[in-house]
Each structure stands twice: as structure tokens, then as C-alpha cells.
N, CA and C atoms as an extended XYZ file, in Angstrom:
564
Properties=species:S:1:pos:R:3:atomname:S:1:resname:S:1:resid:I:1 pbc="F F F"
N       107.004      106.676       84.390 N   MET     1
C       105.901      106.284       85.411 CA  MET     1
C       105.735      107.134       86.878 C   MET     1
N       104.770      107.704       87.429 N   VAL     2
C       104.643      108.234       88.122 CA  VAL     2
C       104.659      107.233       89.619 C   VAL     2
N       105.741      107.521       90.678 N   ARG     3
C       105.961      106.432       91.631 CA  ARG     3
C       104.629      106.379       92.410 C   ARG     3
N       104.350      105.420       92.791 N   ASN     4
C       103.079      105.142       93.590 CA  ASN     4
C       103.642      104.267       94.757 C   ASN     4
N       104.021      104.875       95.988 N   ASP     5
C       104.698      104.272       97.164 CA  ASP     5
C       103.704      103.200       97.663 C   ASP     5
N       102.287      103.504       97.762 N   GLU     6
C       101.303      102.731       98.062 CA  GLU     6
C       101.123      101.398       97.245 C   GLU     6
N       101.148      101.663       95.916 N   ARG     7
C       101.105      100.334       95.046 CA  ARG     7
C       102.360       99.558       95.372 C   ARG     7
N       103.563      100.191       95.557 N   ARG     8
C       104.581       99.416       95.732 CA  ARG     8
C       104.667       98.561       96.902 C   ARG     8
N       103.960       98.990       98.200 N   SER     9
C       103.882       98.572       99.421 CA  SER     9
C       103.225       97.359       99.022 C   SER     9
N       101.829       97.467       98.459 N   VAL    10
C       100.903       96.354       98.403 CA  VAL    10
C       101.648       95.229       97.608 C   VAL    10
N       102.326       95.583       96.473 N   LEU    11
C       102.898       94.799       95.547 CA  LEU    11
C       104.124       94.052       96.606 C   LEU    11
N       105.001       94.798       97.342 N   ALA    12
C       106.101       94.122       98.292 CA  ALA    12
C       105.173       93.088       99.244 C   ALA    12
N       104.022       93.690       99.842 N   ASP    13
C       103.591       92.811      100.870 CA  ASP    13
C       103.089       91.520      100.364 C   ASP    13
N       102.577       91.666       98.941 N   ALA    14
C       101.945       90.510       98.377 CA  ALA    14
C       103.170       89.367       98.076 C   ALA    14
N       104.256       90.019       97.903 N   GLY    15
C       105.368       89.362       97.497 CA  GLY    15
C       106.099       88.371       98.692 C   GLY    15
N       105.730       89.328       99.587 N   ILE    16
C       106.036       88.663      100.994 CA  ILE    16
C       105.304       87.484      101.543 C   ILE    16
N       104.071       87.418      101.061 N   ARG    17
C       103.142       86.485      101.411 CA  ARG    17
C       103.647       85.309      100.534 C   ARG    17
N       103.924       85.469       99.111 N   VAL    18
C       103.829       84.506       98.168 CA  VAL    18
C       105.146       83.766       98.648 C   VAL    18
N       106.375       84.464       99.046 N   LEU    19
C       107.610       84.018       99.284 CA  LEU    19
C       107.386       82.996      100.551 C   LEU    19
N       106.868       83.480      101.535 N   ALA    20
C       106.375       82.484      102.734 CA  ALA    20
C       105.741       81.339      102.391 C   ALA    20
N       104.563       81.566      101.683 N   GLU    21
C       103.761       80.502      101.417 CA  GLU    21
C       104.216       79.479      100.138 C   GLU    21
N       104.988       80.097       99.421 N   GLU    22
C       105.578       79.180       98.325 CA  GLU    22
C       106.792       78.911       97.913 C   GLU    22
N       107.616       79.737       98.985 N   GLY    23
C       109.083       79.655       98.681 CA  GLY    23
C       109.730       80.273       97.642 C   GLY    23
N       110.819       80.344       97.518 N   ALA    24
C       111.602       81.192       96.602 CA  ALA    24
C       111.199       80.737       95.006 C   ALA    24
N       110.796       79.478       94.842 N   ARG    25
C       110.543       79.274       93.434 CA  ARG    25
C       109.246       79.844       92.937 C   ARG    25
N       108.277       79.769       94.052 N   GLY    26
C       107.205       80.519       93.895 CA  GLY    26
C       106.962       81.723       93.512 C   GLY    26
N       107.984       82.446       93.759 N   LEU    27
C       108.173       84.014       93.770 CA  LEU    27
C       108.306       84.645       92.177 C   LEU    27
N       107.326       84.721       91.526 N   THR    28
C       107.233       85.154       90.331 CA  THR    28
C       106.537       86.492       90.390 C   THR    28
N       106.453       87.112       89.148 N   HIS    29
C       106.117       88.625       89.094 CA  HIS    29
C       104.465       88.323       89.133 C   HIS    29
N       104.243       87.247       88.058 N   ARG    30
C       102.761       86.884       88.266 CA  ARG    30
C       102.090       86.363       89.272 C   ARG    30
N       102.891       85.577       90.288 N   ALA    31
C       102.320       85.281       91.436 CA  ALA    31
C       102.298       86.471       92.489 C   ALA    31
N       103.039       87.328       92.236 N   VAL    32
C       102.731       88.553       92.976 CA  VAL    32
C       101.451       89.470       92.591 C   VAL    32
N       101.544       89.458       91.541 N   ASP    33
C       100.367       90.333       91.037 CA  ASP    33
C        99.144       89.570       91.322 C   ASP    33
N        99.093       88.184       91.222 N   ALA    34
C        97.903       87.441       91.753 CA  ALA    34
C        97.626       87.620       93.141 C   ALA    34
N        98.464       87.576       93.942 N   ALA    35
C        98.223       87.409       95.310 CA  ALA    35
C        97.925       89.145       95.754 C   ALA    35
N        98.406       90.174       95.038 N   ALA    36
C        98.130       91.379       95.270 CA  ALA    36
C        96.472       91.800       94.490 C   ALA    36
N        96.202       90.763       93.764 N   GLY    37
C        94.909       91.203       93.209 CA  GLY    37
C        95.005       92.070       92.231 C   GLY    37
N        96.106       92.205       91.465 N   LEU    38
C        96.433       93.450       90.432 CA  LEU    38
C        96.500       92.893       89.249 C   LEU    38
N        96.254       93.545       87.902 N   PRO    39
C        96.270       93.042       86.764 CA  PRO    39
C        97.885       92.506       86.437 C   PRO    39
N        97.725       91.375       85.767 N   ARG    40
C        99.125       90.788       85.386 CA  ARG    40
C       100.125       91.756       84.701 C   ARG    40
N       101.248       92.043       84.993 N   GLY    41
C       102.089       92.801       84.613 CA  GLY    41
C       102.590       94.056       85.508 C   GLY    41
N       101.666       94.223       86.604 N   THR    42
C       101.854       95.124       87.337 CA  THR    42
C       102.926       95.340       88.022 C   THR    42
N       103.453       93.798       88.922 N   ALA    43
C       104.752       93.672       89.602 CA  ALA    43
C       105.723       94.142       88.263 C   ALA    43
N       105.892       93.590       87.420 N   SER    44
C       106.978       93.706       86.413 CA  SER    44
C       107.032       95.164       86.082 C   SER    44
N       106.306       95.931       85.826 N   ASN    45
C       106.159       97.319       85.681 CA  ASN    45
C       107.086       98.131       86.924 C   ASN    45
N       106.807       97.944       88.405 N   TYR    46
C       107.150       98.460       89.394 CA  TYR    46
C       108.555       97.822       89.455 C   TYR    46
N       108.824       96.518       89.433 N   PHE    47
C       110.005       95.643       89.489 CA  PHE    47
C       110.410       94.933       88.392 C   PHE    47
N       111.003       95.525       87.699 N   PRO    48
C       111.100       94.775       86.200 CA  PRO    48
C       112.078       93.650       86.304 C   PRO    48
N       112.761       93.466       87.222 N   THR    49
C       113.705       92.315       87.133 CA  THR    49
C       113.486       91.426       88.637 C   THR    49
N       113.867       90.151       88.816 N   ARG    50
C       113.696       89.320       89.847 CA  ARG    50
C       114.632       90.075       91.111 C   ARG    50
N       115.484       90.383       90.633 N   ASP    51
C       116.675       91.208       91.781 CA  ASP    51
C       115.973       92.335       92.140 C   ASP    51
N       115.184       93.159       91.454 N   ASP    52
C       114.450       94.394       92.084 CA  ASP    52
C       113.406       93.974       92.678 C   ASP    52
N       112.692       93.015       92.458 N   LEU    53
C       111.445       92.398       93.318 CA  LEU    53
C       112.188       92.261       94.496 C   LEU    53
N       113.217       91.400       94.762 N   VAL    54
C       113.753       91.185       95.933 CA  VAL    54
C       114.253       92.189       96.594 C   VAL    54
N       114.955       92.961       96.080 N   SER    55
C       115.335       94.332       96.927 CA  SER    55
C       114.162       95.010       97.449 C   SER    55
N       113.138       95.034       96.921 N   ALA    56
C       111.731       95.797       97.248 CA  ALA    56
C       111.184       94.764       98.465 C   ALA    56
N       111.326       93.210       98.548 N   LEU    57
C       110.909       92.780       99.611 CA  LEU    57
C       111.830       93.023      100.631 C   LEU    57
N       113.378       92.972      100.641 N   VAL    58
C       114.117       93.065      101.556 CA  VAL    58
C       113.815       94.372      102.276 C   VAL    58
N       113.515       95.547      101.593 N   ASN    59
C       113.309       96.874      101.734 CA  ASN    59
C       111.862       96.910      102.622 C   ASN    59
N       111.002       96.211      102.225 N   ARG    60
C       109.405       96.227      102.866 CA  ARG    60
C       109.782       95.232      104.223 C   ARG    60
N       110.379       94.113      104.131 N   ILE    61
C       110.801       93.557      105.280 CA  ILE    61
C       111.233       94.455      106.675 C   ILE    61
N       112.595       95.607      106.095 N   ALA    62
C       112.802       95.794      106.898 CA  ALA    62
C       111.979       97.016      107.377 C   ALA    62
N       111.060       97.983      106.633 N   GLU    63
C       110.093       98.609      107.316 CA  GLU    63
C       109.204       97.921      107.910 C   GLU    63
N       108.558       96.796      108.020 N   ARG    64
C       107.936       96.279      108.827 CA  ARG    64
C       108.053       95.635      110.092 C   ARG    64
N       109.902       95.549      110.226 N   LEU    65
C       110.265       95.183      111.112 CA  LEU    65
C       110.936       96.356      112.056 C   LEU    65
N       110.854       97.408      111.530 N   THR    66
C       111.174       98.701      112.221 CA  THR    66
C       110.440       98.784      113.620 C   THR    66
N       111.173       99.019      114.774 N   PRO    67
C       110.648       99.359      115.726 CA  PRO    67
C       109.534      100.445      116.073 C   PRO    67
N       108.711      100.299      116.800 N   ASP    68
C       107.897      101.512      117.065 CA  ASP    68
C       108.591      102.806      117.887 C   ASP    68
N       108.513      103.966      117.134 N   PRO    69
C       109.231      105.016      118.087 CA  PRO    69
C       108.605      105.308      119.340 C   PRO    69
N       107.465      105.109      119.699 N   GLU    70
C       107.177      105.151      120.867 CA  GLU    70
C       107.592      104.269      121.896 C   GLU    70
N       107.558      102.850      121.556 N   ALA    71
C       108.202      101.682      122.213 CA  ALA    71
C       109.646      102.095      122.596 C   ALA    71
N       110.299      102.572      121.622 N   VAL    72
C       111.858      102.835      121.593 CA  VAL    72
C       112.012      104.030      122.844 C   VAL    72
N       111.283      105.046      122.718 N   ASP    73
C       111.369      106.234      123.567 CA  ASP    73
C       110.983      105.726      125.000 C   ASP    73
N       110.111      105.018      125.108 N   ALA    74
C       109.646      104.277      126.567 CA  ALA    74
C       110.569      103.683      126.888 C   ALA    74
N       111.232      102.739      126.311 N   ARG    75
C       112.441      101.966      127.012 CA  ARG    75
C       113.550      102.836      127.288 C   ARG    75
N       113.627      104.261      126.508 N   GLY    76
C       114.698      105.122      126.562 CA  GLY    76
C       114.842      105.807      127.976 C   GLY    76
N       113.603      105.858      128.941 N   VAL    77
C       113.581      106.715      129.985 CA  VAL    77
C       113.579      105.615      130.930 C   VAL    77
N       113.871      103.988      130.945 N   ARG    78
C       114.086      103.222      131.992 CA  ARG    78
C       115.533      102.995      132.343 C   ARG    78
N       115.830      102.372      133.256 N   THR    79
C       116.993      102.114      133.795 CA  THR    79
C       117.671      101.096      132.896 C   THR    79
N       118.903      101.411      132.635 N   PRO    80
C       119.444      100.254      131.638 CA  PRO    80
C       120.031       99.361      132.342 C   PRO    80
N       119.282       98.128      132.408 N   ASP    81
C       119.707       96.789      133.204 CA  ASP    81
C       119.342       95.609      132.229 C   ASP    81
N       119.781       94.732      132.919 N   ARG    82
C       119.279       93.228      132.202 CA  ARG    82
C       117.844       93.162      131.860 C   ARG    82
N       116.867       93.535      132.725 N   GLY    83
C       115.631       93.741      132.607 CA  GLY    83
C       115.181       94.641      131.139 C   GLY    83
N       115.981       95.584      131.088 N   LEU    84
C       115.354       96.451      129.835 CA  LEU    84
C       115.863       95.446      128.824 C   LEU    84
N       117.247       94.859      128.750 N   PHE    85
C       117.939       94.420      127.655 CA  PHE    85
C       116.941       93.230      127.502 C   PHE    85
N       116.570       92.368      128.359 N   ALA    86
C       115.535       91.333      127.865 CA  ALA    86
C       114.226       91.882      127.300 C   ALA    86
N       113.600       92.884      128.003 N   ASP    87
C       112.249       93.651      127.213 CA  ASP    87
C       112.675       93.894      125.790 C   ASP    87
N       114.024       94.549      125.604 N   TYR    88
C       114.042       94.932      124.143 CA  TYR    88
C       114.262       93.634      123.173 C   TYR    88
N       114.716       92.316      123.853 N   LEU    89
C       114.757       91.294      122.931 CA  LEU    89
C       113.430       90.748      122.932 C   LEU    89
N       112.554       91.079      123.652 N   ARG    90
C       111.148       90.541      123.653 CA  ARG    90
C       110.408       91.284      122.418 C   ARG    90
N       110.718       92.637      122.342 N   ASP    91
C       110.201       93.609      121.395 CA  ASP    91
C       110.594       92.794      119.967 C   ASP    91
N       111.889       92.710      120.011 N   VAL    92
C       112.242       92.093      118.478 CA  VAL    92
C       111.501       90.730      118.032 C   VAL    92
N       111.317       89.804      119.204 N   VAL    93
C       110.627       88.773      119.013 CA  VAL    93
C       109.289       88.937      118.593 C   VAL    93
N       108.729       89.743      119.276 N   LYS    94
C       107.385       90.488      119.038 CA  LYS    94
C       107.146       90.867      117.605 C   LYS    94
N       107.966       91.772      116.959 N   ARG    95
C       108.034       92.273      115.736 CA  ARG    95
C       107.936       90.922      114.754 C   ARG    95
N       109.103       90.188      115.164 N   LEU    96
C       109.104       88.979      114.270 CA  LEU    96
C       107.933       88.302      114.094 C   LEU    96
N       107.344       88.095      115.232 N   SER    97
C       106.018       86.889      115.385 CA  SER    97
C       104.942       87.918      114.778 C   SER    97
N       104.590       89.063      114.875 N   VAL    98
C       103.514       89.643      114.571 CA  VAL    98
C       102.604       89.280      113.300 C   VAL    98
N       103.441       89.006      112.267 N   ASP    99
C       103.237       88.260      111.010 CA  ASP    99
C       104.013       87.556      110.487 C   ASP    99
N       103.760       86.154      110.855 N   PRO   100
C       104.911       84.858      110.487 CA  PRO   100
C       105.071       84.871      108.988 C   PRO   100
N       104.531       85.656      108.062 N   HIS   101
C       104.838       85.824      106.744 CA  HIS   101
C       106.192       86.459      106.787 C   HIS   101
N       106.276       87.395      107.394 N   VAL   102
C       107.511       88.283      107.409 CA  VAL   102
C       108.537       87.546      107.514 C   VAL   102
N       108.749       86.739      108.910 N   SER   103
C       109.862       86.145      109.170 CA  SER   103
C       110.142       84.910      108.536 C   SER   103
N       109.091       84.090      107.691 N   LEU   104
C       109.246       83.129      106.907 CA  LEU   104
C       109.748       83.406      105.530 C   LEU   104
N       109.149       84.623      105.282 N   ALA   105
C       109.882       85.110      103.954 CA  ALA   105
C       111.784       85.642      104.315 C   ALA   105
N       111.455       86.259      105.280 N   LEU   106
C       113.185       86.321      105.743 CA  LEU   106
C       113.931       85.214      105.512 C   LEU   106
N       113.240       84.001      106.127 N   PHE   107
C       114.066       82.866      106.131 CA  PHE   107
C       114.365       82.212      104.901 C   PHE   107
N       113.365       82.293      104.109 N   GLU   108
C       113.712       81.955      102.387 CA  GLU   108
C       114.497       82.905      101.859 C   GLU   108
N       114.359       84.310      102.117 N   LEU   109
C       115.483       84.823      101.373 CA  LEU   109
C       116.897       84.781      101.966 C   LEU   109
N       117.132       84.354      103.166 N   ARG   110
C       118.352       83.848      103.925 CA  ARG   110
C       118.679       82.302      102.800 C   ARG   110
N       118.051       81.791      102.793 N   LEU   111
C       118.439       80.664      102.104 CA  LEU   111
C       118.760       80.726      100.481 C   LEU   111
N       117.852       81.596      100.030 N   GLU   112
C       118.200       82.030       98.676 CA  GLU   112
C       119.417       82.694       98.375 C   GLU   112
N       119.835       83.440       99.529 N   ALA   113
C       120.939       84.161       99.505 CA  ALA   113
C       122.436       82.996       99.163 C   ALA   113
N       122.125       82.105       99.814 N   ALA   114
C       123.192       80.886       99.751 CA  ALA   114
C       123.359       80.742       98.441 C   ALA   114
N       122.532       80.731       97.504 N   ARG   115
C       122.623       80.189       95.976 CA  ARG   115
C       122.761       81.541       95.013 C   ARG   115
N       122.176       82.700       95.400 N   ARG   116
C       122.337       83.876       94.568 CA  ARG   116
C       123.026       85.353       95.169 C   ARG   116
N       124.173       85.534       94.386 N   PRO   117
C       124.869       86.629       95.070 CA  PRO   117
C       124.050       88.017       95.138 C   PRO   117
N       123.161       88.005       94.339 N   ALA   118
C       122.346       89.611       94.217 CA  ALA   118
C       121.482       89.487       95.664 C   ALA   118
N       121.046       88.248       95.794 N   VAL   119
C       119.959       88.034       96.829 CA  VAL   119
C       120.850       88.283       98.541 C   VAL   119
N       122.055       87.637       98.340 N   ALA   120
C       123.026       87.865       99.337 CA  ALA   120
C       123.484       89.358       99.479 C   ALA   120
N       123.712       90.016       98.566 N   GLN   121
C       123.795       91.182       98.429 CA  GLN   121
C       122.956       92.402       99.348 C   GLN   121
N       121.627       92.324       98.662 N   ALA   122
C       120.637       92.995       99.129 CA  ALA   122
C       120.292       92.793      100.595 C   ALA   122
N       120.118       91.274      100.990 N   LEU   123
C       120.007       90.881      102.335 CA  LEU   123
C       120.958       91.056      103.045 C   LEU   123
N       122.035       90.952      102.951 N   GLY   124
C       123.381       91.205      103.870 CA  GLY   124
C       123.645       92.571      103.928 C   GLY   124
N       123.457       93.471      103.188 N   ALA   125
C       123.606       94.837      103.408 CA  ALA   125
C       122.695       95.428      104.496 C   ALA   125
N       121.257       95.006      104.392 N   TRP   126
C       120.252       95.349      105.287 CA  TRP   126
C       120.458       94.680      106.751 C   TRP   126
N       120.756       93.029      106.624 N   ARG   127
C       121.052       92.907      107.928 CA  ARG   127
C       122.457       93.194      108.484 C   ARG   127
N       123.400       93.667      107.928 N   GLN   128
C       124.694       94.271      108.472 CA  GLN   128
C       124.306       95.451      109.177 C   GLN   128
N       123.510       96.444      108.544 N   ALA   129
C       122.975       97.805      108.819 CA  ALA   129
C       122.236       97.780      110.061 C   ALA   129
N       121.190       96.548      110.136 N   ALA   130
C       120.301       96.416      111.197 CA  ALA   130
C       121.198       95.816      112.573 C   ALA   130
N       122.095       95.249      112.375 N   PHE   131
C       123.088       94.915      113.103 CA  PHE   131
C       124.045       96.067      113.799 C   PHE   131
N       124.230       96.763      113.255 N   GLU   132
C       125.229       97.924      113.513 CA  GLU   132
C       124.382       99.087      114.460 C   GLU   132
N       123.111       99.131      113.941 N   GLU   133
C       121.949       99.912      114.588 CA  GLU   133
C       121.797       99.389      115.825 C   GLU   133
N       121.689       97.835      116.113 N   ASP   134
C       121.224       97.204      117.273 CA  ASP   134
C       122.357       97.484      118.226 C   ASP   134
N       123.853       97.657      117.783 N   ILE   135
C       124.725       97.873      118.719 CA  ILE   135
C       124.712       99.411      119.156 C   ILE   135
N       124.540      100.153      118.216 N   THR   136
C       124.769      101.680      118.427 CA  THR   136
C       123.417      102.004      119.469 C   THR   136
N       122.283      101.300      119.149 N   PHE   137
C       120.977      101.500      120.360 CA  PHE   137
C       121.469      100.996      121.618 C   PHE   137
N       122.349       99.911      121.793 N   ASN   138
C       122.576       99.090      123.030 CA  ASN   138
C       123.745       99.977      123.747 C   ASN   138
N       124.584      100.432      122.942 N   ASP   139
C       125.828      101.368      123.554 CA  ASP   139
C       125.030      102.825      123.888 C   ASP   139
N       124.123      103.210      123.123 N   GLY   140
C       123.683      104.896      123.411 CA  GLY   140
C       122.567      104.454      124.542 C   GLY   140
N       121.817      103.430      124.830 N   ALA   141
C       121.213      103.203      125.982 CA  ALA   141
C       121.674      102.743      127.233 C   ALA   141
N       122.951      102.394      127.225 N   GLY   142
C       123.891      102.008      128.294 CA  GLY   142
C       123.595      100.714      128.916 C   GLY   142
N       123.062       99.903      127.770 N   LEU   143
C       122.426       98.556      128.243 CA  LEU   143
C       123.834       97.553      128.140 C   LEU   143
N       123.715       96.500      129.053 N   PRO   144
C       124.647       95.815      129.285 CA  PRO   144
C       125.274       94.820      127.967 C   PRO   144
N       126.471       94.648      127.827 N   GLY   145
C       127.045       93.717      126.629 CA  GLY   145
C       127.496       94.760      125.437 C   GLY   145
N       128.229       94.200      124.483 N   GLY   146
C       128.584       94.689      123.394 CA  GLY   146
C       128.384       93.916      122.217 C   GLY   146
N       129.289       94.292      121.121 N   ARG   147
C       129.059       93.620      119.840 CA  ARG   147
C       128.836       92.135      119.943 C   ARG   147
N       129.814       91.581      120.492 N   THR   148
C       129.969       89.911      120.710 CA  THR   148
C       128.630       89.650      121.008 C   THR   148
N       127.842       90.249      122.298 N   GLU   149
C       126.580       89.858      122.789 CA  GLU   149
C       125.619       90.205      121.953 C   GLU   149
N       125.613       91.152      121.292 N   ILE   150
C       124.586       91.550      120.445 CA  ILE   150
C       124.690       90.444      119.078 C   ILE   150
N       125.742       90.074      118.630 N   ALA   151
C       125.878       89.073      117.693 CA  ALA   151
C       125.494       87.729      118.052 C   ALA   151
N       125.844       87.239      119.499 N   LEU   152
C       125.197       86.132      119.865 CA  LEU   152
C       123.485       86.146      120.300 C   LEU   152
N       123.213       87.438      120.318 N   PHE   153
C       121.679       87.500      120.397 CA  PHE   153
C       121.080       87.348      119.239 C   PHE   153
N       121.671       87.708      117.972 N   HIS   154
C       121.000       87.778      116.770 CA  HIS   154
C       121.065       86.484      116.405 C   HIS   154
N       122.169       85.709      116.747 N   TYR   155
C       122.179       84.080      116.362 CA  TYR   155
C       120.815       83.388      117.211 C   TYR   155
N       120.801       83.683      118.674 N   ALA   156
C       119.722       83.073      119.535 CA  ALA   156
C       118.451       83.144      118.753 C   ALA   156
N       118.158       84.627      118.442 N   ILE   157
C       116.567       84.945      118.238 CA  ILE   157
C       116.441       84.471      116.923 C   ILE   157
N       117.300       84.414      115.960 N   ASP   158
C       117.194       83.459      114.554 CA  ASP   158
C       116.831       82.256      114.804 C   ASP   158
N       117.423       81.438      115.565 N   GLY   159
C       117.322       80.058      116.012 CA  GLY   159
C       115.964       79.864      116.726 C   GLY   159
N       115.636       80.854      117.693 N   LEU   160
C       114.272       80.655      118.294 CA  LEU   160
C       113.177       80.869      117.457 C   LEU   160
N       113.172       82.144      116.657 N   MET   161
C       112.191       82.038      115.462 CA  MET   161
C       112.013       81.003      114.462 C   MET   161
N       113.089       80.520      114.025 N   LEU   162
C       112.947       79.525      112.966 CA  LEU   162
C       112.469       78.338      113.729 C   LEU   162
N       112.867       77.831      115.013 N   ASP   163
C       112.154       76.627      115.741 CA  ASP   163
C       110.582       77.102      115.783 C   ASP   163
N       110.314       78.439      116.311 N   HIS   164
C       108.993       78.623      116.870 CA  HIS   164
C       107.967       78.528      115.321 C   HIS   164
N       108.349       78.951      114.158 N   LEU   165
C       107.748       78.926      112.800 CA  LEU   165
C       107.653       77.763      112.115 C   LEU   165
N       108.542       76.711      112.477 N   THR   166
C       108.699       75.641      111.645 CA  THR   166
C       108.269       74.333      112.505 C   THR   166
N       109.076       73.614      113.299 N   ALA   167
C       108.721       72.375      113.770 CA  ALA   167
C       109.202       72.580      115.216 C   ALA   167
N       108.542       73.347      116.036 N   PRO   168
C       109.170       73.614      117.366 CA  PRO   168
C       109.373       72.283      117.936 C   PRO   168
N       110.541       72.543      119.050 N   LEU   169
C       110.873       71.605      119.979 CA  LEU   169
C       109.862       71.663      120.986 C   LEU   169
N       109.423       70.708      121.721 N   ASP   170
C       108.616       70.770      123.064 CA  ASP   170
C       109.722       70.556      124.122 C   ASP   170
N       110.150       71.898      124.362 N   THR   171
C       111.086       72.127      125.553 CA  THR   171
C       110.671       72.480      126.702 C   THR   171
N       109.345       72.817      127.137 N   GLY   172
C       108.896       73.326      128.277 CA  GLY   172
C       109.338       74.515      128.346 C   GLY   172
N       109.796       75.286      127.537 N   LEU   173
C       110.300       76.658      127.824 CA  LEU   173
C       109.323       77.752      126.978 C   LEU   173
N       109.021       78.725      127.581 N   SER   174
C       107.970       79.812      127.003 CA  SER   174
C       109.007       80.758      126.210 C   SER   174
N       108.584       81.394      125.318 N   VAL   175
C       109.581       82.532      124.543 CA  VAL   175
C       110.211       83.263      125.643 C   VAL   175
N       109.290       83.874      126.522 N   ASP   176
C       109.915       84.771      127.673 CA  ASP   176
C       110.896       84.031      128.157 C   ASP   176
N       110.701       82.713      128.735 N   GLU   177
C       111.427       82.099      129.441 CA  GLU   177
C       113.032       81.988      128.761 C   GLU   177
N       113.099       81.589      127.525 N   ALA   178
C       114.001       81.273      126.590 CA  ALA   178
C       115.071       82.475      126.658 C   ALA   178
N       114.095       83.752      126.559 N   ILE   179
C       114.885       85.318      126.365 CA  ILE   179
C       115.627       85.405      127.846 C   ILE   179
N       114.739       85.178      128.737 N   ASP   180
C       115.287       85.429      130.123 CA  ASP   180
C       116.760       84.406      130.355 C   ASP   180
N       116.680       83.205      129.704 N   GLU   181
C       117.553       82.449      129.731 CA  GLU   181
C       118.886       82.904      128.795 C   GLU   181
N       118.740       83.417      127.725 N   PHE   182
C       119.598       83.876      126.713 CA  PHE   182
C       120.280       84.972      127.657 C   PHE   182
N       119.576       85.932      128.105 N   VAL   183
C       120.071       87.128      128.584 CA  VAL   183
C       120.861       86.654      129.842 C   VAL   183
N       120.380       85.809      130.461 N   ASP   184
C       121.347       85.379      132.068 CA  ASP   184
C       122.555       84.737      131.518 C   ASP   184
N       122.547       83.508      130.568 N   ARG   185
C       123.556       83.203      130.187 CA  ARG   185
C       124.684       83.833      129.194 C   ARG   185
N       124.130       84.742      128.143 N   ILE   186
C       125.030       85.298      127.476 CA  ILE   186
C       125.825       86.551      128.047 C   ILE   186
N       124.911       87.327      128.991 N   LEU   187
C       125.297       88.378      129.837 CA  LEU   187
C       126.220       88.049      131.081 C   LEU   187
N       125.963       86.582      131.348 N   GLY   188
C       126.629       85.990      132.749 CA  GLY   188
C       126.203       86.729      133.731 C   GLY   188
């Protein structure tokens, strides 16, 4: 079969929507075909197994969460300080918030990873690589904090996004205020 990257992306985007709206149990090849508006059997032609489908979703989520190179370049010319670090975190939250389906699908995959080793492997490999890239970026940009602080920010952003997308607490803090507090408290 000829590789059709556009069709693969359409199917993966549809799978992300299905996963976000129906949960892991609703993620079937047939549901992805329907969500993509494609003939039955299309998803299974591109992703023969559920593990192949999940792997495609992880890859597509990674693509959709990749920072805009222009935004990265613009931050690269700024003075590395707490403000720049906070702006970097704001960009992460923005990318996670642009399409809530992406973040919800990611949370669904995280839950499924607790029960399915193949999902844990695919998702874990991507998450670890993204974490290491964040550390490399942080070090290369001369930003404050190191591996431990980046880990703490990952944990904090995960919790912030889960709260924001599900049953948010009424804390009186805006997302920007929460990020500023993270930066102040974790970087001390």
C-alpha cells in the first residue's frame, strides 16, 4: 500500500477525538473510521492492530504538541530568567489547551497505560523523550532550574491541565497566576 501521510493524520486526529469523547473502551477501528468520515476498514488498513492505532495516536499527539519553531526562536533571544521560564510554561499550557481533545486523549492513554504494557511502552517512550528534550532546552537556554525542577513542573502542569479539563477547583487563581506561583515556589 502506498503510504498516505495525510490520510494517516486524518485517521489519527479522528482517533484522538474518539479517545477524548468516548474513552479507551470506545476507541475502535470502526469508531475511528466513522469519526474520520471514511469507509469502514480504512483505519484497520493503516493501523492493523489496536497497538498500531495507539502508537499512531501517541505520534500524532506528539506532533500536535510540538512547539512552534518561531516561538522557540523568539524565546531564544530573550534573557534567560524566571520570566522567560514562566513564559515557556505558559506556552506548554497553551499548546495543551488549544484543542482539549488532545489533552483528554493523552490523559486517557495515561490511564490505559496503567493496564496495558504496550500502551505504557509507546506512551512512556514519548513522554521520557519529551522530558529529556525539555531538560536539554532548559539547559541550552540557560534557564534556571535543572532536572528536578523540570520534573516538578511536568507534575504540576499535568495536575493543572487535569483540573482545568475536568472538574476544576474554584481557587481564585488564573492559569497565569498558578504558573507564576509554580515558578516562584519551585525555583525558590
